PDB file of C-alpha atoms in Angstrom:
ATOM      1  CA  MET S   1       2.180 -24.298  -2.075  1.00 36.00           C
ATOM      2  CA  LYS S   2       3.844 -21.021  -1.215  1.00 60.00           C
ATOM      3  CA  LEU S   3       5.824 -18.967  -3.707  1.00 69.00           C
ATOM      4  CA  LYS S   4       9.588 -19.144  -3.468  1.00 75.00           C
ATOM      5  CA  PHE S   5      11.577 -15.945  -3.186  1.00 76.00           C
ATOM      6  CA  SER S   6      13.144 -16.504  -6.630  1.00 80.00           C
ATOM      7  CA  GLN S   7       9.647 -16.590  -8.175  1.00 81.00           C
ATOM      8  CA  ILE S   8       8.787 -13.234  -6.620  1.00 91.00           C
ATOM      9  CA  ILE S   9      11.854 -11.205  -7.605  1.00 94.00           C
ATOM     10  CA  PRO S  10      11.064 -10.272 -11.271  1.00 94.00           C
ATOM     11  CA  SER S  11       7.522  -9.061 -10.565  1.00 94.00           C
ATOM     12  CA  PHE S  12       8.597  -7.341  -7.367  1.00 96.00           C
ATOM     13  CA  VAL S  13      11.368  -5.433  -9.156  1.00 97.00           C
ATOM     14  CA  MET S  14       8.808  -4.246 -11.736  1.00 97.00           C
ATOM     15  CA  THR S  15       6.476  -3.209  -8.909  1.00 98.00           C
ATOM     16  CA  ILE S  16       9.254  -1.201  -7.244  1.00 98.00           C
ATOM     17  CA  LEU S  17      10.009   0.471 -10.583  1.00 98.00           C
ATOM     18  CA  VAL S  18       6.323   1.419 -10.889  1.00 98.00           C
ATOM     19  CA  LEU S  19       6.478   2.861  -7.353  1.00 97.00           C
ATOM     20  CA  ILE S  20       9.594   4.883  -8.177  1.00 97.00           C
ATOM     21  CA  VAL S  21       8.097   6.261 -11.406  1.00 97.00           C
ATOM     22  CA  LEU S  22       4.828   7.189  -9.674  1.00 96.00           C
ATOM     23  CA  GLU S  23       6.657   8.832  -6.775  1.00 94.00           C
ATOM     24  CA  ILE S  24       8.845  10.844  -9.147  1.00 94.00           C
ATOM     25  CA  LEU S  25       5.791  11.941 -11.126  1.00 92.00           C
ATOM     26  CA  THR S  26       3.781  12.954  -8.055  1.00 91.00           C
ATOM     27  CA  THR S  27       6.768  14.617  -6.417  1.00 89.00           C
ATOM     28  CA  THR S  28       7.328  16.769  -9.494  1.00 90.00           C
ATOM     29  CA  LEU S  29       3.863  17.225 -10.994  1.00 91.00           C
ATOM     30  CA  LEU S  30       1.745  17.938  -7.911  1.00 88.00           C
ATOM     31  CA  PRO S  31       3.832  20.976  -6.843  1.00 89.00           C
ATOM     32  CA  ILE S  32       3.729  22.275 -10.428  1.00 91.00           C
ATOM     33  CA  LEU S  33      -0.077  22.097 -10.232  1.00 89.00           C
ATOM     34  CA  GLY S  34      -0.003  24.027  -6.942  1.00 87.00           C
ATOM     35  CA  ILE S  35      -0.664  20.985  -4.749  1.00 84.00           C
ATOM     36  CA  GLU S  36       2.321  21.179  -2.429  1.00 82.00           C
ATOM     37  CA  HIS S  37       1.286  19.526   0.825  1.00 77.00           C
ATOM     38  CA  TYR S  38      -0.500  16.442  -0.462  1.00 80.00           C
ATOM     39  CA  ARG S  39       1.023  13.151  -1.484  1.00 83.00           C
ATOM     40  CA  LEU S  40      -0.571  10.088  -2.943  1.00 88.00           C
ATOM     41  CA  PRO S  41       0.652   7.088  -0.928  1.00 91.00           C
ATOM     42  CA  PHE S  42       1.110   4.533  -3.694  1.00 95.00           C
ATOM     43  CA  ASN S  43       3.080   2.421  -1.231  1.00 95.00           C
ATOM     44  CA  ILE S  44      -0.169   1.634   0.580  1.00 95.00           C
ATOM     45  CA  LEU S  45      -1.775   0.444  -2.652  1.00 96.00           C
ATOM     46  CA  ILE S  46       1.207  -1.769  -3.422  1.00 97.00           C
ATOM     47  CA  ILE S  47       1.251  -3.262   0.062  1.00 97.00           C
ATOM     48  CA  LEU S  48      -2.508  -3.852  -0.024  1.00 95.00           C
ATOM     49  CA  PHE S  49      -2.123  -5.587  -3.384  1.00 95.00           C
ATOM     50  CA  LEU S  50       0.681  -7.774  -2.037  1.00 95.00           C
ATOM     51  CA  ALA S  51      -1.365  -8.591   1.059  1.00 93.00           C
ATOM     52  CA  PHE S  52      -4.432  -9.586  -0.952  1.00 90.00           C
ATOM     53  CA  LYS S  53      -2.769 -11.358  -3.845  1.00 88.00           C
ATOM     54  CA  LEU S  54       0.464 -12.839  -2.512  1.00 89.00           C
ATOM     55  CA  GLU S  55       0.782 -15.693  -0.085  1.00 86.00           C
ATOM     56  CA  THR S  56       4.401 -16.006   0.938  1.00 86.00           C
ATOM     57  CA  PRO S  57       6.366 -16.071   4.176  1.00 87.00           C
ATOM     58  CA  PHE S  58       8.483 -13.225   2.760  1.00 89.00           C
ATOM     59  CA  ILE S  59       5.643 -10.675   2.850  1.00 93.00           C
ATOM     60  CA  ALA S  60       7.179  -8.724   5.758  1.00 94.00           C
ATOM     61  CA  CYS S  61      10.472  -8.406   3.862  1.00 95.00           C
ATOM     62  CA  LEU S  62       8.623  -7.211   0.765  1.00 96.00           C
ATOM     63  CA  ILE S  63       6.775  -4.606   2.831  1.00 97.00           C
ATOM     64  CA  LEU S  64      10.079  -3.419   4.281  1.00 96.00           C
ATOM     65  CA  VAL S  65      11.594  -3.009   0.804  1.00 97.00           C
ATOM     66  CA  VAL S  66       8.528  -1.115  -0.467  1.00 97.00           C
ATOM     67  CA  GLN S  67       8.704   1.189   2.557  1.00 96.00           C
ATOM     68  CA  LEU S  68      12.445   1.743   2.143  1.00 95.00           C
ATOM     69  CA  PHE S  69      11.952   2.841  -1.466  1.00 95.00           C
ATOM     70  CA  TYR S  70       8.951   4.973  -0.464  1.00 94.00           C
ATOM     71  CA  SER S  71      10.984   6.640   2.308  1.00 92.00           C
ATOM     72  CA  VAL S  72      13.364   8.041  -0.313  1.00 91.00           C
ATOM     73  CA  PHE S  73      10.479  10.276  -1.445  1.00 86.00           C
ATOM     74  CA  SER S  74       8.875  10.873   1.951  1.00 83.00           C
ATOM     75  CA  VAL S  75       9.862  12.416   5.254  1.00 76.00           C
ATOM     76  CA  GLU S  76       7.778   9.866   7.134  1.00 74.00           C
ATOM     77  CA  GLY S  77      10.467   7.208   7.101  1.00 73.00           C
ATOM     78  CA  TRP S  78      10.043   3.502   6.749  1.00 88.00           C
ATOM     79  CA  ALA S  79       9.516   2.141  10.264  1.00 92.00           C
ATOM     80  CA  TYR S  80       5.927   3.246  10.901  1.00 94.00           C
ATOM     81  CA  GLY S  81       4.787   2.162   7.454  1.00 93.00           C
ATOM     82  CA  THR S  82       6.484  -1.209   7.746  1.00 95.00           C
ATOM     83  CA  PHE S  83       4.851  -1.880  11.110  1.00 96.00           C
ATOM     84  CA  ALA S  84       1.443  -0.722   9.859  1.00 96.00           C
ATOM     85  CA  GLY S  85       1.857  -2.749   6.664  1.00 96.00           C
ATOM     86  CA  VAL S  86       2.640  -5.939   8.555  1.00 97.00           C
ATOM     87  CA  ILE S  87      -0.350  -5.426  10.886  1.00 97.00           C
ATOM     88  CA  VAL S  88      -2.637  -4.774   7.897  1.00 96.00           C
ATOM     89  CA  CYS S  89      -1.275  -7.892   6.161  1.00 95.00           C
ATOM     90  CA  ILE S  90      -2.030  -9.985   9.240  1.00 95.00           C
ATOM     91  CA  ILE S  91      -5.597  -8.670   9.279  1.00 95.00           C
ATOM     92  CA  ILE S  92      -5.964  -9.313   5.549  1.00 93.00           C
ATOM     93  CA  SER S  93      -4.612 -12.857   5.879  1.00 90.00           C
ATOM     94  CA  TYR S  94      -7.533 -13.656   8.184  1.00 90.00           C
ATOM     95  CA  LEU S  95     -10.069 -11.990   5.882  1.00 90.00           C
ATOM     96  CA  ARG S  96      -8.621 -13.007   2.487  1.00 82.00           C
ATOM     97  CA  ASP S  97     -11.099 -15.826   1.841  1.00 81.00           C
ATOM     98  CA  MET S  98     -14.054 -13.518   2.442  1.00 84.00           C
ATOM     99  CA  LEU S  99     -12.822 -10.656   0.249  1.00 78.00           C
ATOM    100  CA  HIS S 100     -13.073 -10.981  -3.520  1.00 74.00           C
ATOM    101  CA  PHE S 101     -12.439  -8.053  -5.815  1.00 73.00           C
ATOM    102  CA  ASP S 102     -15.219  -8.814  -8.255  1.00 77.00           C
ATOM    103  CA  SER S 103     -16.371  -5.218  -8.584  1.00 84.00           C
ATOM    104  CA  LYS S 104     -14.619  -1.883  -8.721  1.00 89.00           C
ATOM    105  CA  LEU S 105     -16.939  -0.514  -6.040  1.00 92.00           C
ATOM    106  CA  PHE S 106     -15.983  -3.259  -3.603  1.00 90.00           C
ATOM    107  CA  THR S 107     -12.287  -2.691  -4.343  1.00 90.00           C
ATOM    108  CA  ILE S 108     -12.733   1.023  -3.589  1.00 93.00           C
ATOM    109  CA  PHE S 109     -14.581   0.249  -0.355  1.00 94.00           C
ATOM    110  CA  VAL S 110     -12.036  -2.302   0.915  1.00 93.00           C
ATOM    111  CA  THR S 111      -9.112  -0.046   0.000  1.00 94.00           C
ATOM    112  CA  GLN S 112     -10.708   2.827   1.922  1.00 96.00           C
ATOM    113  CA  ILE S 113     -11.216   0.665   5.011  1.00 96.00           C
ATOM    114  CA  PHE S 114      -7.642  -0.585   5.072  1.00 96.00           C
ATOM    115  CA  GLN S 115      -6.275   2.873   4.347  1.00 95.00           C
ATOM    116  CA  VAL S 116      -8.117   4.140   7.442  1.00 96.00           C
ATOM    117  CA  VAL S 117      -6.757   1.195   9.466  1.00 96.00           C
ATOM    118  CA  TRP S 118      -3.267   2.097   8.210  1.00 95.00           C
ATOM    119  CA  PHE S 119      -3.758   5.740   9.239  1.00 95.00           C
ATOM    120  CA  ILE S 120      -4.970   4.741  12.716  1.00 96.00           C
ATOM    121  CA  ILE S 121      -1.976   2.449  13.296  1.00 96.00           C
ATOM    122  CA  VAL S 122       0.560   5.045  12.139  1.00 94.00           C
ATOM    123  CA  SER S 123      -1.181   7.808  14.123  1.00 94.00           C
ATOM    124  CA  LEU S 124      -1.121   5.685  17.264  1.00 95.00           C
ATOM    125  CA  LEU S 125       2.602   5.053  16.819  1.00 94.00           C
ATOM    126  CA  ILE S 126       3.260   8.757  16.264  1.00 92.00           C
ATOM    127  CA  TYR S 127       1.209   9.633  19.343  1.00 93.00           C
ATOM    128  CA  LEU S 128       3.137   7.109  21.440  1.00 93.00           C
ATOM    129  CA  ARG S 129       6.399   8.633  20.267  1.00 91.00           C
ATOM    130  CA  LEU S 130       5.516  12.341  20.468  1.00 91.00           C
ATOM    131  CA  GLY S 131       2.919  12.343  23.234  1.00 91.00           C
ATOM    132  CA  THR S 132       0.929  15.043  21.452  1.00 90.00           C
ATOM    133  CA  THR S 133      -1.818  15.089  18.851  1.00 91.00           C
ATOM    134  CA  GLU S 134      -0.711  18.226  16.961  1.00 92.00           C
ATOM    135  CA  TYR S 135       1.163  16.354  14.228  1.00 88.00           C
ATOM    136  CA  ILE S 136      -1.614  13.765  13.990  1.00 90.00           C
ATOM    137  CA  LEU S 137      -4.202  16.489  13.372  1.00 91.00           C
ATOM    138  CA  LEU S 138      -2.031  17.965  10.606  1.00 89.00           C
ATOM    139  CA  LYS S 139      -1.620  14.486   9.156  1.00 88.00           C
ATOM    140  CA  LEU S 140      -5.404  13.957   9.345  1.00 91.00           C
ATOM    141  CA  ALA S 141      -6.007  17.151   7.358  1.00 89.00           C
ATOM    142  CA  ARG S 142      -3.751  15.789   4.609  1.00 87.00           C
ATOM    143  CA  PHE S 143      -5.107  12.260   4.899  1.00 91.00           C
ATOM    144  CA  LEU S 144      -8.715  13.178   4.121  1.00 90.00           C
ATOM    145  CA  PRO S 145      -8.184  14.322   0.492  1.00 89.00           C
ATOM    146  CA  GLU S 146      -5.652  11.551  -0.120  1.00 88.00           C
ATOM    147  CA  SER S 147      -8.057   8.977   1.260  1.00 90.00           C
ATOM    148  CA  LEU S 148     -10.610   9.961  -1.350  1.00 92.00           C
ATOM    149  CA  VAL S 149      -8.247   9.753  -4.325  1.00 93.00           C
ATOM    150  CA  ILE S 150      -6.338   6.547  -3.547  1.00 94.00           C
ATOM    151  CA  PRO S 151      -9.381   4.231  -3.266  1.00 95.00           C
ATOM    152  CA  LEU S 152     -10.720   5.596  -6.559  1.00 95.00           C
ATOM    153  CA  MET S 153      -7.412   4.703  -8.194  1.00 95.00           C
ATOM    154  CA  ALA S 154      -7.232   1.258  -6.562  1.00 95.00           C
ATOM    155  CA  PRO S 155      -9.199  -0.800  -9.124  1.00 94.00           C
ATOM    156  CA  PHE S 156      -7.079   0.474 -12.008  1.00 95.00           C
ATOM    157  CA  PHE S 157      -3.844   0.218 -10.031  1.00 96.00           C
ATOM    158  CA  PHE S 158      -4.687  -3.355  -9.003  1.00 94.00           C
ATOM    159  CA  MET S 159      -5.377  -4.226 -12.663  1.00 93.00           C
ATOM    160  CA  LEU S 160      -1.911  -2.910 -13.556  1.00 95.00           C
ATOM    161  CA  LEU S 161      -0.314  -4.924 -10.763  1.00 95.00           C
ATOM    162  CA  ASP S 162      -2.332  -8.004 -11.790  1.00 93.00           C
ATOM    163  CA  GLN S 163      -0.650  -7.725 -15.195  1.00 93.00           C
ATOM    164  CA  ILE S 164       2.806  -7.323 -13.660  1.00 94.00           C
ATOM    165  CA  TRP S 165       2.318 -10.248 -11.264  1.00 92.00           C
ATOM    166  CA  LYS S 166       0.361 -12.329 -13.830  1.00 87.00           C
ATOM    167  CA  VAL S 167      -2.499 -12.958 -11.420  1.00 82.00           C
ATOM    168  CA  LYS S 168      -5.461 -14.830 -12.797  1.00 74.00           C
ATOM    169  CA  GLU S 169      -8.842 -13.283 -12.040  1.00 65.00           C
ATOM    170  CA  GLY S 170      -9.685 -13.779  -8.368  1.00 59.00           C
ATOM    171  CA  GLY S 171      -6.473 -15.713  -7.807  1.00 61.00           C
ATOM    172  CA  VAL S 172      -3.963 -15.584  -5.020  1.00 62.00           C
ATOM    173  CA  LEU S 173      -0.341 -16.135  -5.973  1.00 58.00           C
ATOM    174  CA  GLY S 174       1.216 -19.000  -4.069  1.00 59.00           C
ATOM    175  CA  GLU S 175      -2.082 -20.498  -2.999  1.00 58.00           C
ATOM    176  CA  ASN S 176      -2.111 -23.580  -5.231  1.00 54.00           C
ATOM    177  CA  ASP S 177       1.074 -23.171  -7.245  1.00 50.00           C
TER     178      ASP S 177
END
């Protein structure tokens, strides 16, 4: 049975609050530490968590809301991320039964793969819009350090979100509810 929208709202609101707090912290603390041009895309971690752990027909709407809140703190906007998030969720929906986050190492590996897929999708969209690779190369230079940090944070971030969403170990919300 799929989750109803009313069952999703409380946990989703908490997840958005976590995103806002993390974005405020990284927006203020990283420049203080002298790291001005790098951002940690927590939105990708949230969307990956939702894709892996949530089975609902509202997933595209949830991705849109996450991206809208993320766009408040980013110049990238919401459209590219929403499109990339939906594509990644479609891919994950086909692979969900084969992927189990039993180890932290596997979680890091899978997060890295889907973060690269996300980057490729967004870069392709930017290239189609601009017709040049200059911005993509600048984005790649920023992506490389970020892509090392985010997967390392993923196991701990997913544990936090498991607590917020009350996911049982290895469970998918909405699968047999």
